C-alpha cells in the first residue's frame, strides 16, 4: 500500500484579509469623495488641459488606437497647425483610446468621452493601492502603509485635479512611480531581480502618461549614487535595475515621441547608464586594493562631478541647455522672471509655506521625518529613490505649484514611512501611548482633510461654471462654444486669450491662434498686443501677419472671430432705470456701491497681457490715483473707511487710462453692453463716494462705441447672482462676447442669449 504524507493546510492569514478590507474601504472613500460632483452637476471633462488630452484620445481612437497614425492637429496655432503633443502626454490619451475601442464602433466619440471621465475613478483606486504597497514593502509595517493610503484617499490637493474628468497626467505618473518602487523593493528583498520587469513597465507608463522622464531618471540616478556612497550596493540591486532599465527603454522606444532610446537620449540609453554605474562600483570593489576601496566613494563622486561638468560645458558650447526650461526654473528660481509668460502663470509662481501646508497638511511635516528615517534605516535603492523624489518634488512644488498633485503622492508615501518607523520604535519598547497619540493626531488631520476634500468635490467642472471661483452653474461659456460649433464655418479662425484655446479648439471644433500652453510665445504675445491696442492695430495684424481679410472685403476667404470673457453688473434703481457696469462688484456678494473689478480678460489685459507684451502697466492703469484714494480713505477716520479702501483697492483693473479706453478688449465690452440697449454703460471710478455709500448710484456714462472692423455677432449672458445696492439692486452676469472681423460699415445683427434664451 502506497504511503502518503499529510499535506499541510494553508494557514489563514488574517492580516492579509485585514489589509484587503482596509485598503478596499479607503478606495471606496477616495472614489466617493471624487464623484460627489456627479451628484450635483452634469458631468464634464474638467478644467482646460484635460480637454486637449480628451481631444488627443479622440484623434487616436479615430485611427483605431494606432498612436503612430495620428494626423497633425490642424486646429492648433493657426495657421501652422501642430502635431498632438507626442513629446510627453500621448500615453494617457492612448490608454483612454485603447479602453474605448471595444465601444467606439457603436458609440463613437461618446465612448472616448465616457472613458476619459471615468478613468479618474480607476486612478482613485490605483493611487490608494500604490501608496499602501510601496510603504508596506519598504517598511514591512502596515500601520504606516494604511496612513499613506488614507492620505491619498482624502487629500484635498489631489481632489482639485482628480475629480471626474480631470485627466491628471502628473497623478497618473506618480501612481506608476509608486508601483515601480513597490516592485523594485520586492526584487531586492526577495532577491528576485525578475520583479525589475514589472517595475520597468510602470516606469514606461509613468513616462508616457506624465512625460516627466527627466525628473524620474535623474532622481533614480541620484538614488543610485547615494546607494554607492552608503556602501549598500549589491548584485541583486544592479540586476533588478538592469531589468527595469531594459524593459522601460524597450517599451518607451516604441512610443511615437522623444523619450525612447530609438528617438532620443533623454531616456532609454541614459537609463541603462545607472545599472552600469552600479556594476562598475561592484567590479571596482573586487579588483582595487583595500586602501583605494576605502576611498573609492570620493573618487567616484569626483569622477561623476567631472563628467557632469564636462557634459554641461559641452552642451553650453553648442548653445543648448542640459536642463529643460521648466526644471531649470526650479533649479534657478530667478530664471522664470526672465520669461514673461512664466511670470503670468500661477502654476509657475513660487508659493509660500502656508500654501504648501494647505496642499499637503500633516503629511508635509511627516514626510520630512520619513526622509530622515530612510536615510538612517532604509538604505536600499527603492527607499533612497523615494527620498530623492520627496526632496526634489517638495522643493520643486514650492517653486512651481503645478507639481503639487505629483508631490502629494510622494509626500503621502514618505509620511507613511515616518509613521511606520515611529510606531515600530515605540512598540518595540512597549510604549503604546506615543503611537496612539500620533495616530490620533494623524486621524484628526485626515478627517479635516476629508471635510475640505468633500467641499472641494462639490465644485462644478470649470466649463459649467465659466471658470468662476463660485460654486454655481453658469452656462455662458457653454452657450458661446455651442454657437461657435454650430454657427461658424468649419474653416473659421477664432482668436482669444490663450486660457480658452483648448475649449474653443475641442468643444467649439475650430482653429485657434493660441492654446492653453506656451509652445508658441510669439502668437501669445501677438494676441496680447492685439487686445491692448486699438482695432486698427488688430486689423493690420490680421491682414499683414495672417493674410486674413474682413467679411465684405474682395479679398475675404476665411471668417475671423474674436472672443472675450468677463463679468458685467446691471444696476437697477428703484424706478426701474438700468445701468451697466463692466466687471463684477469688488466686494461681491456684498452690497454693490458702484465699484467693480474683473475676473476675466480685463484683469488679464491689465496684468498678464501687459507683462507678455512688454508694455508698462501704468500706461493702462492709473495706479497713483488708486493709491492716493486709498490713502485718503485710510487716514480719514471714517468708520467705513477701511472697507471702502479695500473695495477701491480691489477695483484696480478698472482704473483705466485713456490708452486703456482705446484698447480693443475694453472697447469690446463697452460696445457689447451698449448693443444690448438695456441702459447706458457706466464709466468706472465715476461715482462719488458720497453717493456710493448712500442714495442712488449716479455715474458718468461712456460715449457710444462703434468699432469699424469688429462687430458683435453673439453675446452670452448668464446670471451669477443678485446683490443689494443703494437705491435698488444689482444683478451680476458672466459675459462671453464673440465679435466678427468685418469690413467697415457692414451690419451684422448680434444674437443675444440671456440665461439660455435668445432675445
XYZ file of C-alpha atoms in Angstrom:
759
model
C 0.000 0.000 0.000
C 1.369 3.370 -1.043
C 2.258 5.617 1.843
C 1.230 9.207 1.779
C 2.263 12.223 3.746
C -0.275 14.563 5.130
C -0.488 17.751 3.108
C -0.220 20.695 5.478
C -3.160 23.055 5.457
C -2.562 26.588 4.273
C -2.608 28.886 7.258
C -5.264 31.552 7.014
C -3.565 34.976 7.038
C -5.987 37.229 8.855
C -3.689 40.209 8.357
C -3.892 39.949 4.572
C -7.654 39.889 4.872
C -7.454 42.970 7.109
C -5.232 44.695 4.551
C -7.712 43.908 1.806
C -10.657 45.220 3.816
C -8.912 48.413 4.935
C -7.464 49.257 1.524
C -10.782 48.476 -0.178
C -12.533 50.757 2.283
C -10.065 53.558 1.572
C -10.510 53.032 -2.169
C -14.269 53.422 -1.739
C -13.754 56.587 0.326
C -11.415 58.006 -2.315
C -13.805 57.284 -5.173
C -16.846 58.534 -3.256
C -15.255 61.887 -2.441
C -14.163 62.494 -6.046
C -17.508 61.572 -7.656
C -19.633 63.777 -5.398
C -19.732 66.468 -8.088
C -21.516 63.986 -10.346
C -24.479 64.050 -7.965
C -24.789 67.841 -8.117
C -23.777 68.867 -11.626
C -23.807 67.492 -15.170
C -20.563 65.659 -15.782
C -17.941 67.185 -17.994
C -14.243 66.982 -18.698
C -12.775 69.305 -16.086
C -10.525 72.367 -16.302
C -8.631 73.266 -19.506
C -5.720 70.889 -20.237
C -7.868 67.737 -19.848
C -9.987 68.867 -22.790
C -6.941 68.632 -25.010
C -6.000 65.232 -23.582
C -9.524 64.038 -24.384
C -9.161 65.564 -27.849
C -5.904 63.643 -28.370
C -7.621 60.450 -27.207
C -10.360 61.057 -29.746
C -7.808 61.550 -32.537
C -6.082 58.276 -31.568
C -9.410 56.412 -31.353
C -10.302 57.644 -34.831
C -7.140 55.877 -36.029
C -8.172 52.613 -34.372
C -5.883 53.124 -31.378
C -2.797 53.425 -33.591
C -0.759 56.167 -31.952
C 1.667 56.240 -34.875
C -1.057 57.240 -37.331
C -2.460 60.319 -35.617
C -2.613 63.245 -38.063
C -1.487 66.745 -37.125
C -3.930 68.888 -35.191
C -4.907 71.497 -37.772
C -6.881 73.454 -35.190
C -3.842 74.488 -33.172
C -1.770 77.641 -33.585
C -3.420 78.932 -36.745
C -2.245 78.889 -39.488
C 0.524 76.424 -38.737
C -1.230 73.533 -37.021
C 0.631 71.226 -34.669
C 1.096 67.520 -34.158
C -0.513 66.362 -30.944
C 1.910 66.559 -28.068
C 3.868 63.405 -28.797
C 6.709 64.545 -26.574
C 5.160 63.965 -23.189
C 1.409 63.480 -22.938
C 0.428 60.936 -25.558
C 0.335 57.995 -23.131
C -2.772 58.964 -21.171
C -4.849 59.729 -24.304
C -3.549 56.486 -25.805
C -4.722 54.462 -22.794
C -8.114 56.205 -22.870
C -8.400 55.469 -26.597
C -7.448 51.799 -26.138
C -10.042 51.211 -23.429
C -12.700 52.920 -25.520
C -12.004 50.873 -28.671
C -14.403 47.981 -27.844
C -17.238 50.518 -27.737
C -16.054 53.050 -30.312
C -17.633 51.431 -33.375
C -21.068 51.688 -31.766
C -20.856 54.842 -29.627
C -18.146 56.838 -31.392
C -16.843 59.920 -29.605
C -19.212 59.315 -26.681
C -17.273 56.156 -25.813
C -13.996 58.084 -25.634
C -15.662 60.851 -23.629
C -17.090 58.390 -21.115
C -13.800 56.540 -20.635
C -11.989 59.866 -20.253
C -14.337 60.940 -17.468
C -14.484 57.672 -15.517
C -10.754 56.930 -15.868
C -10.213 59.043 -12.771
C -12.218 56.506 -10.755
C -9.563 53.964 -11.691
C -6.887 56.469 -10.682
C -8.528 56.946 -7.268
C -8.292 53.215 -6.649
C -4.790 52.735 -8.058
C -3.350 55.673 -6.118
C -4.537 54.314 -2.780
C -3.283 50.804 -3.579
C 0.092 52.052 -4.858
C 0.741 54.128 -1.723
C -0.135 51.183 0.531
C 2.007 48.674 -1.359
C 5.051 50.946 -1.662
C 5.155 51.840 2.041
C 4.288 48.319 3.198
C 7.099 46.875 1.059
C 9.716 49.379 2.247
C 8.847 49.331 5.962
C 7.022 45.997 6.389
C 4.664 47.885 8.676
C 1.016 48.013 7.658
C 0.120 50.871 10.046
C 2.257 53.356 8.127
C 1.018 51.881 4.846
C -2.590 52.481 5.958
C -1.720 56.093 6.758
C -0.114 56.627 3.337
C -3.167 55.145 1.613
C -5.528 57.251 3.752
C -3.639 60.450 2.914
C -4.140 59.734 -0.784
C -7.793 58.825 -0.265
C -8.789 62.107 1.386
C -6.188 64.543 0.039
C -7.746 67.928 -0.801
C -4.834 68.763 -3.115
C -5.493 65.643 -5.174
C -9.208 66.337 -5.198
C -8.570 69.571 -7.103
C -7.184 67.550 -10.008
C -8.568 64.044 -9.565
C -12.267 64.841 -9.848
C -14.152 63.019 -12.586
C -12.929 64.207 -15.950
C -9.741 65.692 -14.549
C -7.329 63.506 -16.555
C -4.454 64.490 -14.234
C -1.367 63.239 -16.057
C 1.022 64.013 -13.173
C -1.145 61.996 -10.769
C -1.022 59.043 -13.126
C 2.757 59.403 -13.353
C 3.147 59.475 -9.566
C 0.941 56.407 -9.132
C 3.013 54.389 -11.598
C 6.247 55.527 -9.901
C 4.952 54.235 -6.544
C 4.165 50.892 -8.183
C 7.702 50.835 -9.602
C 9.114 51.438 -6.112
C 6.972 48.564 -4.811
C 8.210 46.084 -7.434
C 11.827 47.174 -7.010
C 11.543 46.633 -3.257
C 10.182 43.130 -3.844
C 13.039 42.384 -6.241
C 15.692 43.354 -3.691
C 14.107 41.950 -0.528
C 13.064 38.649 -2.126
C 16.297 38.502 -4.140
C 14.304 38.045 -7.348
C 15.537 40.530 -9.972
C 12.707 39.442 -12.285
C 10.485 41.913 -10.413
C 12.505 44.584 -12.218
C 10.441 43.795 -15.329
C 7.054 44.956 -13.941
C 8.916 47.885 -12.360
C 10.152 48.792 -15.852
C 6.603 48.553 -17.215
C 5.495 51.005 -14.520
C 8.270 53.455 -15.422
C 7.274 53.172 -19.077
C 3.684 54.036 -18.145
C 4.821 56.890 -15.907
C 6.941 58.345 -18.697
C 4.319 58.205 -21.424
C 1.394 59.356 -19.266
C 3.131 62.155 -17.416
C 6.154 62.885 -19.547
C 8.398 63.725 -16.593
C 11.070 61.286 -17.696
C 13.953 63.671 -16.963
C 12.704 64.081 -13.419
C 12.230 60.325 -12.955
C 15.576 59.308 -14.455
C 17.649 61.968 -12.703
C 16.128 61.119 -9.322
C 16.862 57.421 -9.897
C 20.464 58.254 -10.857
C 20.950 60.318 -7.694
C 19.456 57.499 -5.611
C 21.936 55.051 -7.165
C 24.783 57.428 -6.366
C 23.602 57.656 -2.721
C 23.420 53.854 -2.613
C 27.092 53.639 -3.558
C 28.132 56.367 -1.126
C 26.368 54.494 1.678
C 28.066 51.206 0.662
C 24.700 49.481 0.205
C 25.103 48.458 -3.426
C 24.828 44.757 -4.250
C 24.439 42.478 -7.245
C 20.686 41.925 -6.746
C 20.069 45.670 -6.894
C 22.190 46.040 -10.025
C 20.422 43.131 -11.763
C 16.962 44.374 -10.798
C 17.717 47.874 -12.015
C 19.133 46.488 -15.250
C 15.888 44.651 -15.977
C 13.930 47.793 -15.099
C 16.053 49.901 -17.434
C 15.933 47.444 -20.345
C 12.174 46.936 -20.032
C 11.413 50.630 -19.768
C 13.860 51.575 -22.523
C 12.438 48.987 -24.903
C 8.790 49.906 -24.299
C 9.296 53.653 -24.433
C 11.284 53.273 -27.643
C 8.062 52.017 -29.224
C 6.221 55.236 -28.336
C 5.959 57.850 -31.102
C 7.698 60.540 -29.081
C 11.137 61.633 -27.954
C 11.561 59.585 -24.770
C 12.645 56.213 -26.144
C 16.239 55.295 -26.926
C 15.253 54.927 -30.593
C 14.278 58.591 -30.731
C 16.363 60.428 -28.155
C 18.993 60.116 -25.443
C 16.973 61.641 -22.588
C 15.534 58.268 -21.681
C 16.303 54.671 -22.587
C 20.033 54.549 -23.235
C 20.656 57.069 -20.473
C 18.640 54.971 -18.022
C 20.882 51.986 -18.779
C 23.877 54.002 -17.577
C 22.596 53.794 -13.983
C 22.869 49.985 -13.565
C 26.169 50.093 -15.457
C 27.396 52.505 -12.799
C 26.326 50.053 -10.078
C 28.126 47.179 -11.830
C 31.233 49.320 -12.173
C 31.202 50.016 -8.440
C 30.860 46.290 -7.677
C 33.737 45.496 -10.011
C 35.985 48.162 -8.520
C 35.223 46.889 -5.056
C 36.591 43.460 -6.070
C 39.709 44.455 -8.001
C 41.010 47.561 -6.252
C 43.352 47.392 -3.264
C 41.674 47.886 0.106
C 43.233 51.295 0.749
C 41.782 52.551 -2.534
C 38.427 50.840 -1.976
C 38.089 52.714 1.297
C 38.303 55.999 -0.590
C 36.529 54.894 -3.769
C 33.408 56.854 -2.973
C 35.341 60.101 -3.044
C 36.990 59.074 -6.320
C 33.668 58.053 -7.897
C 31.996 61.230 -6.689
C 34.744 63.391 -8.146
C 34.600 61.472 -11.438
C 30.829 61.910 -11.734
C 31.049 65.633 -10.988
C 33.764 65.901 -13.658
C 31.659 64.069 -16.267
C 28.536 66.125 -15.497
C 30.504 69.370 -15.633
C 32.058 68.312 -18.930
C 28.624 67.496 -20.351
C 27.124 70.802 -19.246
C 30.043 72.753 -20.709
C 29.803 70.784 -23.938
C 26.090 71.482 -24.340
C 26.574 75.120 -23.386
C 29.278 75.457 -26.045
C 26.773 74.496 -28.759
C 24.058 76.714 -27.301
C 21.866 74.023 -25.744
C 20.597 73.855 -22.180
C 21.139 70.474 -20.461
C 18.058 71.049 -18.312
C 14.539 71.616 -19.699
C 13.383 75.182 -19.077
C 10.594 74.076 -16.723
C 13.098 72.259 -14.483
C 15.707 74.972 -14.910
C 13.226 77.383 -13.356
C 13.145 75.096 -10.306
C 16.925 74.971 -10.041
C 17.176 78.734 -10.572
C 14.067 80.453 -9.110
C 15.086 83.750 -10.721
C 15.013 82.245 -14.213
C 11.234 82.385 -14.557
C 11.250 86.157 -14.063
C 13.218 86.397 -17.316
C 10.379 84.677 -19.198
C 7.330 86.999 -19.442
C 4.814 84.183 -19.986
C 6.033 82.275 -16.923
C 5.561 85.382 -14.770
C 1.862 85.408 -15.654
C 1.080 81.728 -14.990
C 0.027 80.965 -11.408
C 1.365 77.407 -11.664
C 4.893 78.757 -12.223
C 4.949 81.289 -9.371
C 6.635 80.250 -6.076
C 4.177 79.666 -3.249
C 4.503 80.390 0.487
C 4.861 77.719 3.158
C 1.242 78.321 4.230
C 0.057 77.234 0.775
C 2.230 74.104 0.993
C 0.655 73.244 4.364
C -2.794 73.776 2.891
C -1.972 71.467 -0.036
C -0.347 68.622 1.898
C -1.467 69.003 5.526
C 0.237 66.892 8.153
C 1.913 64.732 5.507
C 4.235 67.658 4.720
C 5.711 67.541 8.238
C 5.721 63.750 8.450
C 7.447 63.486 5.072
C 10.466 65.305 6.486
C 10.696 62.643 9.203
C 10.235 59.991 6.535
C 13.243 61.347 4.640
C 15.292 61.167 7.860
C 14.277 57.583 8.649
C 15.043 56.378 5.123
C 18.462 57.977 5.267
C 19.407 56.237 8.517
C 17.474 52.941 8.300
C 16.091 52.142 4.833
C 19.196 52.463 2.711
C 18.088 50.325 -0.209
C 17.610 51.718 -3.693
C 13.777 51.985 -3.625
C 13.792 53.855 -0.311
C 16.586 56.170 -1.430
C 14.725 56.790 -4.680
C 11.625 57.766 -2.697
C 13.823 60.032 -0.569
C 15.229 61.851 -3.615
C 11.782 62.113 -5.183
C 10.490 63.635 -1.946
C 13.220 66.237 -1.591
C 13.050 67.208 -5.263
C 9.258 67.323 -5.507
C 8.656 69.222 -2.262
C 11.250 71.825 -3.181
C 10.036 71.854 -6.777
C 6.433 72.408 -5.716
C 7.464 75.340 -3.529
C 8.926 76.951 -6.661
C 6.357 75.804 -9.213
C 2.973 74.696 -7.822
C 1.990 72.748 -10.942
C 3.845 69.778 -9.377
C 1.583 69.652 -6.314
C -0.617 66.784 -7.472
C 2.507 64.711 -8.154
C 4.162 65.674 -4.871
C 1.053 64.695 -2.884
C 1.680 61.013 -3.664
C 5.361 61.147 -2.761
C 4.683 63.129 0.441
C 1.995 60.600 1.433
C 4.412 57.683 0.992
C 7.132 59.435 2.999
C 4.596 60.253 5.720
C 3.674 56.570 5.825
C 7.347 55.656 6.255
C 7.625 58.113 9.159
C 4.563 56.719 10.919
C 5.810 53.149 10.393
C 9.169 53.871 11.964
C 7.771 55.825 14.917
C 5.144 53.199 15.683
C 7.654 50.336 15.358
C 10.232 52.039 17.544
C 7.889 52.719 20.431
C 6.046 49.415 20.172
C 9.370 47.590 20.455
C 9.906 49.415 23.731
C 6.327 48.565 24.737
C 5.448 52.253 24.891
C 1.998 52.431 23.357
C 0.911 55.901 24.376
C 3.108 57.720 21.834
C 1.904 55.682 18.807
C -1.705 56.118 19.957
C -1.284 59.892 20.289
C 0.465 60.101 16.917
C -2.252 58.115 15.155
C -4.919 60.193 16.886
C -3.330 63.424 15.614
C -2.956 61.979 12.126
C -6.554 60.734 12.229
C -7.948 64.138 13.205
C -5.871 65.785 10.489
C -7.124 63.327 7.891
C -10.731 63.911 8.966
C -10.199 67.632 8.450
C -8.659 66.921 5.033
C -11.628 64.745 4.148
C -14.015 67.579 5.043
C -12.126 70.019 2.820
C -11.939 67.437 0.022
C -15.698 66.878 0.187
C -16.306 70.623 -0.011
C -13.971 70.911 -2.994
C -15.731 67.992 -4.665
C -18.944 69.992 -4.917
C -17.263 72.469 -7.252
C -18.755 72.194 -10.732
C -16.477 71.477 -13.705
C -14.813 74.663 -14.951
C -16.694 74.740 -18.237
C -20.025 74.504 -16.421
C -19.357 77.453 -14.110
C -17.482 79.522 -16.696
C -14.234 79.151 -14.738
C -15.514 81.399 -11.952
C -14.434 80.853 -8.337
C -18.067 80.418 -7.305
C -19.761 77.044 -6.805
C -22.710 77.727 -9.101
C -23.518 76.543 -12.598
C -23.102 79.183 -15.286
C -23.548 78.269 -18.929
C -22.174 81.448 -20.536
C -19.121 79.702 -21.969
C -21.024 76.541 -22.884
C -23.529 78.625 -24.820
C -20.811 80.564 -26.636
C -18.870 77.425 -27.591
C -22.061 75.762 -28.797
C -22.753 78.785 -31.008
C -19.240 78.667 -32.440
C -19.638 74.963 -33.177
C -22.994 75.290 -34.912
C -22.968 78.780 -36.446
C -19.480 79.360 -37.806
C -17.953 77.717 -40.906
C -15.591 74.800 -40.295
C -12.672 76.813 -41.655
C -13.329 79.722 -39.275
C -10.424 81.147 -37.277
C -11.073 82.058 -33.630
C -8.916 84.447 -31.618
C -8.993 84.668 -27.834
C -6.654 84.908 -24.905
C -4.693 81.664 -24.597
C -6.538 80.470 -21.455
C -9.517 79.356 -23.567
C -7.709 77.849 -26.558
C -8.403 74.201 -25.700
C -12.100 74.878 -25.102
C -12.558 76.615 -28.450
C -10.440 74.042 -30.265
C -12.094 70.967 -28.742
C -15.669 71.972 -27.863
C -16.020 74.680 -30.497
C -14.161 72.471 -33.025
C -12.439 75.447 -34.642
C -8.894 76.672 -35.300
C -7.376 78.968 -32.683
C -4.497 81.434 -32.566
C -3.179 80.013 -29.297
C -3.727 77.052 -26.993
C -3.512 76.601 -23.226
C 0.227 76.045 -23.404
C 3.356 78.055 -24.062
C 4.594 76.304 -27.197
C 4.278 79.458 -29.304
C 5.116 82.500 -27.211
C 5.216 84.637 -30.361
C 1.500 84.217 -31.060
C 0.552 84.600 -27.402
C 2.437 87.910 -27.359
C 0.779 88.902 -30.615
C -2.666 88.242 -29.137
C -1.756 90.369 -26.107
C -0.694 93.223 -28.376
C -3.927 92.988 -30.365
C -6.098 93.162 -27.247
C -4.087 96.060 -25.773
C -4.024 98.251 -28.873
C -6.875 99.708 -30.864
C -8.920 97.922 -33.500
C -6.869 99.335 -36.377
C -3.744 97.681 -34.974
C -5.599 94.347 -34.689
C -6.956 94.639 -38.242
C -3.458 95.337 -39.600
C -2.070 92.272 -37.781
C -4.755 90.048 -39.296
C -4.132 91.328 -42.808
C -0.332 91.606 -42.783
C 0.659 88.728 -40.486
C -2.061 86.183 -41.279
C -3.356 87.377 -44.685
C -6.897 87.324 -43.350
C -9.361 89.914 -44.565
C -12.626 91.251 -43.152
C -16.010 89.905 -44.124
C -17.236 92.038 -47.042
C -13.758 92.624 -48.449
C -12.976 91.473 -52.030
C -10.040 89.536 -50.527
C -12.198 87.764 -47.922
C -11.562 83.995 -47.681
C -11.775 82.822 -44.069
C -14.215 84.110 -41.425
C -12.407 85.504 -38.388
C -13.870 85.844 -34.878
C -12.509 87.158 -31.607
C -13.775 86.068 -28.184
C -13.588 87.912 -24.860
C -14.857 86.896 -21.428
C -15.583 88.739 -18.189
C -18.435 89.811 -15.933
C -20.917 92.654 -16.084
C -23.195 94.139 -13.435
C -26.656 95.522 -14.232
C -27.713 98.157 -11.689
C -31.488 98.631 -11.393
C -32.666 101.577 -9.292
C -35.993 101.833 -7.506
C -37.655 103.479 -10.508
C -36.611 100.696 -12.858
C -33.844 102.567 -14.693
C -30.872 100.357 -15.546
C -27.149 100.972 -15.913
C -24.419 98.542 -16.968
C -21.137 98.376 -15.088
C -18.287 96.433 -16.696
C -16.953 93.808 -14.273
C -18.482 92.477 -11.089
C -18.720 94.078 -7.615
C -15.330 94.285 -5.904
C -16.968 93.131 -2.682
C -19.244 90.510 -4.262
C -21.536 89.171 -2.848
C -21.696 92.244 -0.606
C -23.697 95.415 -1.230
C -22.800 96.920 -4.604
C -21.668 100.556 -4.300
C -20.595 101.160 -7.895
C -17.026 99.818 -7.881
C -16.241 96.746 -9.935
C -13.308 94.501 -10.658
C -12.587 91.790 -13.222
C -12.443 88.005 -13.125
C -11.662 87.575 -16.804
C -9.967 89.219 -19.743
C -9.873 92.779 -18.444
C -7.868 91.742 -15.377
C -5.655 89.629 -17.615
C -5.219 92.542 -20.013
C -4.134 94.830 -17.176
C -1.753 92.212 -15.798
C -0.693 89.182 -17.820
C -1.104 90.763 -21.246
C 0.887 93.906 -20.442
C 3.645 91.730 -18.963
C 3.844 89.454 -22.004
C 3.578 92.327 -24.492
C 6.250 94.248 -22.573
C 4.034 97.303 -22.067
C 4.340 99.396 -18.867
C 1.327 98.727 -16.651
C 0.998 102.423 -15.745
C 0.120 103.151 -19.373
C -3.143 101.264 -18.796
C -3.964 101.624 -15.093
C -3.916 104.846 -13.090
C -2.147 103.262 -10.133
C -1.279 106.588 -8.488
C -4.957 107.595 -8.395
C -5.860 104.281 -6.743
C -3.123 104.639 -4.132
C -3.962 108.235 -3.288
C -7.683 107.476 -2.920
C -6.954 104.503 -0.673
C -4.564 106.601 1.420
C -7.101 109.412 1.814
C -9.741 106.955 2.966
C -7.481 105.151 5.424
C -6.500 108.444 7.046
C -9.978 109.989 7.008
C -11.130 108.496 10.296
C -14.498 107.466 8.828
C -15.894 104.253 10.357
C -16.409 102.664 6.938
C -13.083 103.933 5.561
C -11.202 100.613 5.776
C -13.961 98.740 3.977
C -14.214 101.374 1.242
C -10.432 101.460 0.839
C -10.392 97.686 0.335
C -13.183 97.862 -2.255
C -11.367 100.549 -4.221
C -8.011 98.773 -3.998
C -9.627 95.600 -5.379
C -11.040 97.647 -8.274
C -7.604 98.419 -9.690
C -8.084 96.596 -13.048
C -10.870 99.064 -13.859
C -8.899 102.288 -13.160
C -8.287 102.862 -16.857
C -6.086 105.412 -18.534
C -7.034 106.930 -21.925
C -4.888 104.273 -23.629
C -6.849 101.506 -21.916
C -10.136 103.128 -23.004
C -8.992 102.879 -26.623
C -7.835 99.258 -26.378
C -9.640 96.548 -28.314
C -10.506 94.478 -25.232
C -12.130 97.400 -23.384
C -13.999 98.571 -26.475
C -15.373 95.072 -26.988
C -17.073 95.156 -23.589
C -18.292 98.734 -23.925
C -19.778 98.165 -27.381
C -21.144 94.747 -26.471
C -23.052 96.003 -23.420
C -24.246 99.119 -25.250
C -25.608 96.962 -28.095
C -27.969 95.273 -25.635
C -29.963 98.530 -25.403
C -30.759 97.903 -21.749
C -29.284 101.132 -20.443
C -26.030 103.075 -20.723
C -22.621 101.808 -19.650
C -21.102 103.480 -16.599
C -17.581 104.845 -16.657
C -15.500 103.113 -13.970
C -14.498 105.260 -10.991
C -17.041 107.951 -11.894
C -19.265 107.601 -8.796
C -18.605 109.933 -5.852
C -18.107 108.011 -2.628
C -20.813 110.104 -1.003
C -23.440 108.735 -3.405
C -21.946 105.269 -3.294
C -22.426 104.942 0.453
C -25.992 106.251 0.498
C -28.655 107.234 -2.011
C -28.808 106.271 -5.672
C -25.778 105.467 -7.825
C -25.284 108.244 -10.389
C -22.211 107.534 -12.522
C -20.961 109.267 -15.630
C -21.812 107.366 -18.792
C -19.431 106.243 -21.506
C -19.935 107.594 -25.048
C -21.216 105.246 -27.723
C -18.597 102.905 -29.186
C -18.974 101.595 -32.725
C -15.851 99.803 -33.874
C -15.398 99.698 -37.640
C -13.649 96.351 -38.074
C -15.187 94.270 -35.293
C -18.918 93.744 -34.768
C -20.622 91.666 -32.060
C -22.329 88.585 -33.509
C -23.062 86.674 -30.297
C -23.414 87.786 -26.684
C -23.903 85.170 -23.970
C -25.193 86.440 -20.616
C -25.802 84.155 -17.642
C -26.593 85.458 -14.137
C -24.117 84.856 -11.327
C -26.227 86.370 -8.552
C -28.180 89.399 -7.330
C -26.955 91.712 -4.569
C -28.406 94.805 -2.873
C -27.293 98.264 -3.994
C -28.036 101.861 -2.874
C -31.480 102.771 -4.146
C -32.061 99.434 -5.825
C -30.286 96.172 -6.612
C -27.612 94.804 -8.922
C -27.599 91.624 -10.977
C -24.210 90.158 -11.892
C -23.737 88.321 -15.189
C -20.952 86.294 -16.772
C -20.468 87.621 -20.289
C -18.861 85.925 -23.281
C -18.622 88.150 -26.350
C -17.992 86.930 -29.893
C -17.070 89.550 -32.497
C -16.525 89.049 -36.217
C -13.828 90.770 -38.270
C -15.772 92.762 -40.877
C -15.348 95.466 -43.494
C -16.281 98.922 -42.107
C -19.997 99.689 -42.092
C -21.029 96.066 -42.587
C -24.036 95.460 -40.345
C -24.391 92.099 -38.548
C -27.246 91.913 -36.019
C -25.940 90.191 -32.872
C -27.570 87.151 -31.297
C -28.050 87.754 -27.581
C -28.654 84.857 -25.209
C -29.715 85.672 -21.656
C -29.857 82.655 -19.359
C -30.266 80.327 -22.322
C -32.982 82.306 -24.081
C -32.391 84.344 -27.256
C -33.597 87.925 -27.227
